[in-house]
mmCIF file of C-alpha atoms in Angstrom:
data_model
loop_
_atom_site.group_PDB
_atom_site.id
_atom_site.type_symbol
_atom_site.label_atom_id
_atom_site.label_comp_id
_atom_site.label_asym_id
_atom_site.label_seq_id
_atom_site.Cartn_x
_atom_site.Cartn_y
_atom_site.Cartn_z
ATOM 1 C CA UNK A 1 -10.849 -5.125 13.568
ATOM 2 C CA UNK A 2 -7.498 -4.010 14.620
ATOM 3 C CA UNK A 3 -7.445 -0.662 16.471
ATOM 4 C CA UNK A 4 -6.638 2.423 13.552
ATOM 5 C CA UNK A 5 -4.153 3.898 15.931
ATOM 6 C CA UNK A 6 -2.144 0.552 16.666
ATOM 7 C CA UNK A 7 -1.924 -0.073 13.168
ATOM 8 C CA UNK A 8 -1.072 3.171 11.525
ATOM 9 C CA UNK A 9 2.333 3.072 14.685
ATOM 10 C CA UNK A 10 2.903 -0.039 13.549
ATOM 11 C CA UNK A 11 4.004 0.250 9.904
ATOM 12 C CA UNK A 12 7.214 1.860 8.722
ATOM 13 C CA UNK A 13 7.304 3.967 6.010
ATOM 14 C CA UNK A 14 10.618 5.717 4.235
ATOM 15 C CA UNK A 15 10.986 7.806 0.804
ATOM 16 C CA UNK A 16 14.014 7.914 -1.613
ATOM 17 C CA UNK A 17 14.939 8.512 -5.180
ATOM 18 C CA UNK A 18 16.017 6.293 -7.694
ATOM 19 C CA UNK A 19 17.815 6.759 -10.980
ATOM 20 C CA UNK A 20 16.302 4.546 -14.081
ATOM 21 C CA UNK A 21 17.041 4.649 -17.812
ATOM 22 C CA UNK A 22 13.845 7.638 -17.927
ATOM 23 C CA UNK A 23 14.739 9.485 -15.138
ATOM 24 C CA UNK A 24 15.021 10.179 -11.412
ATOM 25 C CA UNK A 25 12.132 8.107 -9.931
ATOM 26 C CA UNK A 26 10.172 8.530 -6.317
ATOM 27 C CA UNK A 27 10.950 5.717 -4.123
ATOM 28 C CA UNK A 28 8.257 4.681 -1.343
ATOM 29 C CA UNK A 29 8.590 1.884 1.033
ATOM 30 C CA UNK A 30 6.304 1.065 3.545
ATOM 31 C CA UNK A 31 6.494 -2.538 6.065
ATOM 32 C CA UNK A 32 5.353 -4.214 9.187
ATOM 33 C CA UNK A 33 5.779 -7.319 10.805
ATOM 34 C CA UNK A 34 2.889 -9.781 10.445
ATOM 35 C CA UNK A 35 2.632 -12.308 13.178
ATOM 36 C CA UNK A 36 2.761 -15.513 10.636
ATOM 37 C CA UNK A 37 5.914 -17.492 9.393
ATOM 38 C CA UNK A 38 7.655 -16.444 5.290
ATOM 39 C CA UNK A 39 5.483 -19.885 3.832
ATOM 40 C CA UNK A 40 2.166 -18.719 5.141
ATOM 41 C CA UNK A 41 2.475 -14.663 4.415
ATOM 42 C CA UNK A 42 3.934 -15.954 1.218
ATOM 43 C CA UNK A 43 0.823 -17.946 0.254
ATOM 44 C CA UNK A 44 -1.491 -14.947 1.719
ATOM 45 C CA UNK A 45 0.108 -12.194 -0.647
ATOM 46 C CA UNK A 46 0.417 -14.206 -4.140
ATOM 47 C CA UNK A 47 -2.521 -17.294 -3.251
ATOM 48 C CA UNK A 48 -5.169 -15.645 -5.817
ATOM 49 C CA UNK A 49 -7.903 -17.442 -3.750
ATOM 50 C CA UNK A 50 -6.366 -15.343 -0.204
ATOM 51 C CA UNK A 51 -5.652 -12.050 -1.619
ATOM 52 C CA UNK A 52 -9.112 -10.799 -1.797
ATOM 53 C CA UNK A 53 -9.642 -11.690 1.992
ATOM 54 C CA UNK A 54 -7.250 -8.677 2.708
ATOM 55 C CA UNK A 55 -7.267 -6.626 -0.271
ATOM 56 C CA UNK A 56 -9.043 -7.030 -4.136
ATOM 57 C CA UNK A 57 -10.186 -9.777 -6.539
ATOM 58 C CA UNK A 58 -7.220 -10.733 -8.543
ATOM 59 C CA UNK A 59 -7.364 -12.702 -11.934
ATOM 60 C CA UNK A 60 -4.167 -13.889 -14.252
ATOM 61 C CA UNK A 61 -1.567 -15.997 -14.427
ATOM 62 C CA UNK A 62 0.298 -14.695 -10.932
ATOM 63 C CA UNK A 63 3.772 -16.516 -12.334
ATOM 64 C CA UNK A 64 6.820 -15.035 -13.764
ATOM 65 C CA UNK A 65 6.284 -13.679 -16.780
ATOM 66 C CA UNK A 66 2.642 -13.524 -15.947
ATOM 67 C CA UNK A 67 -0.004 -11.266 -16.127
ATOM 68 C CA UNK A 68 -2.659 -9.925 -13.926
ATOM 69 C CA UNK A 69 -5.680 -8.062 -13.437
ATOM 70 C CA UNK A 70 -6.940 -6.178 -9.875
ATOM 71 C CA UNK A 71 -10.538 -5.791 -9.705
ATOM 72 C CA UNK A 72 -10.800 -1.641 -10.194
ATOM 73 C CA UNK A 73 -7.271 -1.346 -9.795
ATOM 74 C CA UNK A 74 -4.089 -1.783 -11.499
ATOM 75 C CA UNK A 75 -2.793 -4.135 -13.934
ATOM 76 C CA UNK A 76 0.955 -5.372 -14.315
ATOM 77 C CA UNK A 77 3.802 -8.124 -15.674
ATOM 78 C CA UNK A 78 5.210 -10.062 -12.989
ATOM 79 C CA UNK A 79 8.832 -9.559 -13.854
ATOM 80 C CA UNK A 80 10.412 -11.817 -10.813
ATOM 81 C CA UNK A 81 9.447 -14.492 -8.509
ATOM 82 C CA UNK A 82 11.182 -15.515 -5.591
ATOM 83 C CA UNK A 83 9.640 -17.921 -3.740
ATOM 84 C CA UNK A 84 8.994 -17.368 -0.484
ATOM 85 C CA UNK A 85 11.222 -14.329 -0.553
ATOM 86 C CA UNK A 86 9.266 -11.770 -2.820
ATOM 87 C CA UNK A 87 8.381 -10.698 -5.982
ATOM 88 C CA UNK A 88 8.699 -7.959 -8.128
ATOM 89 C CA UNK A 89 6.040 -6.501 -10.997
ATOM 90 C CA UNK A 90 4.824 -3.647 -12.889
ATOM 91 C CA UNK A 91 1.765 -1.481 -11.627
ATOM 92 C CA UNK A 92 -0.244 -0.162 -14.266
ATOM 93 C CA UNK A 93 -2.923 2.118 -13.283
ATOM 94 C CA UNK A 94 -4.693 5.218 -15.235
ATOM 95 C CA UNK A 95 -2.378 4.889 -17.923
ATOM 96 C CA UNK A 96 0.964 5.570 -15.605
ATOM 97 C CA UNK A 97 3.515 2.702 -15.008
ATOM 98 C CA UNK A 98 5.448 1.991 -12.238
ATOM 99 C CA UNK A 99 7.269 -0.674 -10.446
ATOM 100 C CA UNK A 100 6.779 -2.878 -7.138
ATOM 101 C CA UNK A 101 8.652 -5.074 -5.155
ATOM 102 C CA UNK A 102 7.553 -6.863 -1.858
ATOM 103 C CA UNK A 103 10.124 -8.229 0.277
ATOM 104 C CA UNK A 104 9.325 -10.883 2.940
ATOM 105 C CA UNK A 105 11.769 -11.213 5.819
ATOM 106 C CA UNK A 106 11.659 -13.579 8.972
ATOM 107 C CA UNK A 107 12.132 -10.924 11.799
ATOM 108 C CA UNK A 108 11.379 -12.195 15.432
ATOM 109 C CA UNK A 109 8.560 -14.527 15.999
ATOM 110 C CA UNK A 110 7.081 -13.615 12.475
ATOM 111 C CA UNK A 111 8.005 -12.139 9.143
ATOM 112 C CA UNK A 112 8.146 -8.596 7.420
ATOM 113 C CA UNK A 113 6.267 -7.584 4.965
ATOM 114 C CA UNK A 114 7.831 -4.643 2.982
ATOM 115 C CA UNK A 115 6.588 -2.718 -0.327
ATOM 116 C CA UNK A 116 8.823 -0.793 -2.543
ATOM 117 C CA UNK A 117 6.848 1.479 -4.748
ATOM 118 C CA UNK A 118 9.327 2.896 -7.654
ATOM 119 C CA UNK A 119 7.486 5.789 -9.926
ATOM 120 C CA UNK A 120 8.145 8.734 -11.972
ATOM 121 C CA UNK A 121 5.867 11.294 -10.555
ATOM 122 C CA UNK A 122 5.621 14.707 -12.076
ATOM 123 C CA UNK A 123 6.718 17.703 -9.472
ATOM 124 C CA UNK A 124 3.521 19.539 -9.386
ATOM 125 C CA UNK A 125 1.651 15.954 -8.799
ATOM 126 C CA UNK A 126 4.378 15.865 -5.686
ATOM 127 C CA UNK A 127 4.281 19.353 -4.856
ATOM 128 C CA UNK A 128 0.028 19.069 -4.436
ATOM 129 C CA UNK A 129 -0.502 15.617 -2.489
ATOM 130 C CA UNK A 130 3.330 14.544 -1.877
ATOM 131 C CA UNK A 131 4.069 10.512 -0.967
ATOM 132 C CA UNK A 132 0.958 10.161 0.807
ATOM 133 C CA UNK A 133 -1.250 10.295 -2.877
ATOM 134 C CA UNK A 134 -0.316 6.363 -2.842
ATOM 135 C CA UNK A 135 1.022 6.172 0.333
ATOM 136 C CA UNK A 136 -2.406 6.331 1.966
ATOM 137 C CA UNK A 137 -3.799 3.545 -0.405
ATOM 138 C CA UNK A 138 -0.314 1.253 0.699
ATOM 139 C CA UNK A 139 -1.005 2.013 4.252
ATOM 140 C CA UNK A 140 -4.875 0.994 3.978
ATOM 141 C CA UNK A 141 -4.029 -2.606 1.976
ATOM 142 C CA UNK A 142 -1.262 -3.287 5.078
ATOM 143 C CA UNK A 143 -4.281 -2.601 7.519
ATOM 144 C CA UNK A 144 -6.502 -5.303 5.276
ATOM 145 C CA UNK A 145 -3.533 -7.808 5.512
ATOM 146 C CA UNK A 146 -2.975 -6.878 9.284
ATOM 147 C CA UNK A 147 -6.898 -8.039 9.974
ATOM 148 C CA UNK A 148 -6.821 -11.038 7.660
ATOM 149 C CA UNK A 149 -3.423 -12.155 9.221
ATOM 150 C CA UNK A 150 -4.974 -11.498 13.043
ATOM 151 C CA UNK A 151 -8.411 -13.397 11.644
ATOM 152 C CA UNK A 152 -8.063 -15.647 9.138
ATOM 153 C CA UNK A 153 -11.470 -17.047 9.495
ATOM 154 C CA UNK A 154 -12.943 -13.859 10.074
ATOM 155 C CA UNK A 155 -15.757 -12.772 7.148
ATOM 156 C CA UNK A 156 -14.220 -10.442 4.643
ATOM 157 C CA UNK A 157 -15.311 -7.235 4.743
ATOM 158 C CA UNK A 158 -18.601 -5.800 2.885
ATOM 159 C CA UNK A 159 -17.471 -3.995 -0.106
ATOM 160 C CA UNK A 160 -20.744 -1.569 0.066
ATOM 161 C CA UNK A 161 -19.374 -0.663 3.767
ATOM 162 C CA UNK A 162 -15.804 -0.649 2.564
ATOM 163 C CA UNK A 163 -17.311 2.273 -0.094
ATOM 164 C CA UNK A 164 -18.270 4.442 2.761
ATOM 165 C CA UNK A 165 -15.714 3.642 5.409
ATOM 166 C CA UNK A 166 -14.160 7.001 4.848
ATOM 167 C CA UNK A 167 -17.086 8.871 6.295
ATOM 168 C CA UNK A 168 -17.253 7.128 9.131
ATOM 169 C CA UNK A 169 -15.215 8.274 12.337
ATOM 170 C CA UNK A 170 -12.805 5.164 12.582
ATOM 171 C CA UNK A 171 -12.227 5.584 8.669
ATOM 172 C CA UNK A 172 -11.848 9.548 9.079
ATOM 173 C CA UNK A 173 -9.390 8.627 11.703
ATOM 174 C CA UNK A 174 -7.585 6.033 9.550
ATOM 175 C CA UNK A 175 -7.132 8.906 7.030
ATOM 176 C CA UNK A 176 -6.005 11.790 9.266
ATOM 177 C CA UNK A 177 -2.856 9.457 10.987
ATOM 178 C CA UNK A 178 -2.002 8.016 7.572
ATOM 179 C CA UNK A 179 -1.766 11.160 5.699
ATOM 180 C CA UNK A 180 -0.266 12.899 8.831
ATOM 181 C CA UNK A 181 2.437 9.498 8.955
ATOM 182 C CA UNK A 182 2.904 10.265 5.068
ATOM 183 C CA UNK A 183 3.702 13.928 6.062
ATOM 184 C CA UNK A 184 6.262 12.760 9.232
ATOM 185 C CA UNK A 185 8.100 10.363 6.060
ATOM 186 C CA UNK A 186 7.959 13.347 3.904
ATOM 187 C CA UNK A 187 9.943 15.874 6.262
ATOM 188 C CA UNK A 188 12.103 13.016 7.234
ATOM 189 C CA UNK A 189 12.837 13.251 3.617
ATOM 190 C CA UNK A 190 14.003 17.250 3.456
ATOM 191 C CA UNK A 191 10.508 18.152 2.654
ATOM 192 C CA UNK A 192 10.048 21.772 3.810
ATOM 193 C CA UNK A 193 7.558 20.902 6.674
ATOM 194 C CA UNK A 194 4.760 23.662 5.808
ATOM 195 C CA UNK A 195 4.967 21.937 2.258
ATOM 196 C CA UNK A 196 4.482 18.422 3.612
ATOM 197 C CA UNK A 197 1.900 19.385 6.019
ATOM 198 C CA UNK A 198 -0.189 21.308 2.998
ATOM 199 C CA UNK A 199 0.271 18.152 0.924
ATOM 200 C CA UNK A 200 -0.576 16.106 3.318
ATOM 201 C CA UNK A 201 -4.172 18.287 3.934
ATOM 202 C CA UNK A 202 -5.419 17.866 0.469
ATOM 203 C CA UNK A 203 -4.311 14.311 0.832
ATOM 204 C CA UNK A 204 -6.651 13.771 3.561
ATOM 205 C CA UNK A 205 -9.477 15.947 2.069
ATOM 206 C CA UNK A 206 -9.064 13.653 -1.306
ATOM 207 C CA UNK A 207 -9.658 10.306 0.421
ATOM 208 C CA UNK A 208 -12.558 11.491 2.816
ATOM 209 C CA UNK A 209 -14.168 13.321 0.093
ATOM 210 C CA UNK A 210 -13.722 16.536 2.493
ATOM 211 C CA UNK A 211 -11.513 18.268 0.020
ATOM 212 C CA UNK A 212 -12.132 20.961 -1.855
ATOM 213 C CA UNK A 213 -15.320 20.811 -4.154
ATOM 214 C CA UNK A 214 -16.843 17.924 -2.268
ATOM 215 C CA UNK A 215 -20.384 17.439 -2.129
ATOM 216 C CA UNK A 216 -20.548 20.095 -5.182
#
């Protein structure tokens, strides 16, 4: 597996605010560069027979128009297909919907892979966990598609190890730079930095189960 600490310096990862017909929406994008030509990530990140090599089962009808199920995950409409360029969908998870877009651009010797994440989050949802509450989950699907990308032979990974990967100490260390990254985007943004780095804390305590109340 890729090293934690290569991977987490190698993504990029911004915030921003939209305006849709509801409201003022949260905007996070997070990318890296994947060493593979636009055809070939293309196939990886919409081939329904690829995508749970680097990140969940997927069933549906993964055209435009189409719908589509992630094993214990979200649901969602694909709204736009633009092949090899991207795609666009909803993302319907615990009865909240947002949007997502993935963008595919040939930069250097291989291609970038970028996620926009549009959704209306409630302030004190923000104001407790901040951009890293998704972020974190973004960050650890980019590190699946990073290893499948390096290894595309290599066996997926064991979903009963994958379940307690966050108390290990390459998974606790996984957590602590991706919620700390979160935090860096999150003052970057005009977050008041003893804010982001609070939010960021019980970020990290919620994914390694090291938060408050665990264990109780």
């Amino acid at each position: 597996m890729i090293d934690v600490s290569t991977q987490i310096s190698a993504v990029r990862r911004e915030l921003g605010t939209r305006t849709l017909e509801a409201g003022e929406a949260r905007v996070s994008t997070i990318s890296q560069v994947y060493d593979t030509d636009i055809d070939d990530l293309w196939d990886v990140v919409t081939n329904p027979e690829r995508i749970p090599r680097w990140f969940l089962p997927i069933e549906g009808d993964l055209r435009e128009g189409g719908h589509y199920q992630i094993t214990g995950n979200a649901s969602g409409t694909v709204s736009k297909c633009d092949r090899p360029r991207g795609f666009s969908a909803t993302w319907e998870f615990g009865g909240q919907v947002s949007w997502i877009e993935v963008r595919l651009t040939p930069e250097g010797e291989g291609t970038r892979f970028e996620l926009e994440h549009v959704a209306h989050v409630a302030d004190e949802w923000w104001d407790q966990f901040g951009p890293g509450a998704t972020g974190v989950g973004w960050d650890g699907a980019l590190y699946g598609l990073a290893n499948y990308v390096a290894d595309p032979s290599s066996t997926p990974a064991d979903p009963a190890k994958m379940a307690t990967w966050h108390e290990t100490p390459e998974g606790r260390t996984f957590y602590r730079l991706s919620s700390d990254a979160w935090v860096a985007a999150s003052i970057a943004a005009g977050t008041e930095p003893a804010a982001a780095k609070e939010a960021g804390e019980r970020t990290y305590g919620f994914y390694t189960g090291t938060g408050p109340g665990a264990g109780s």
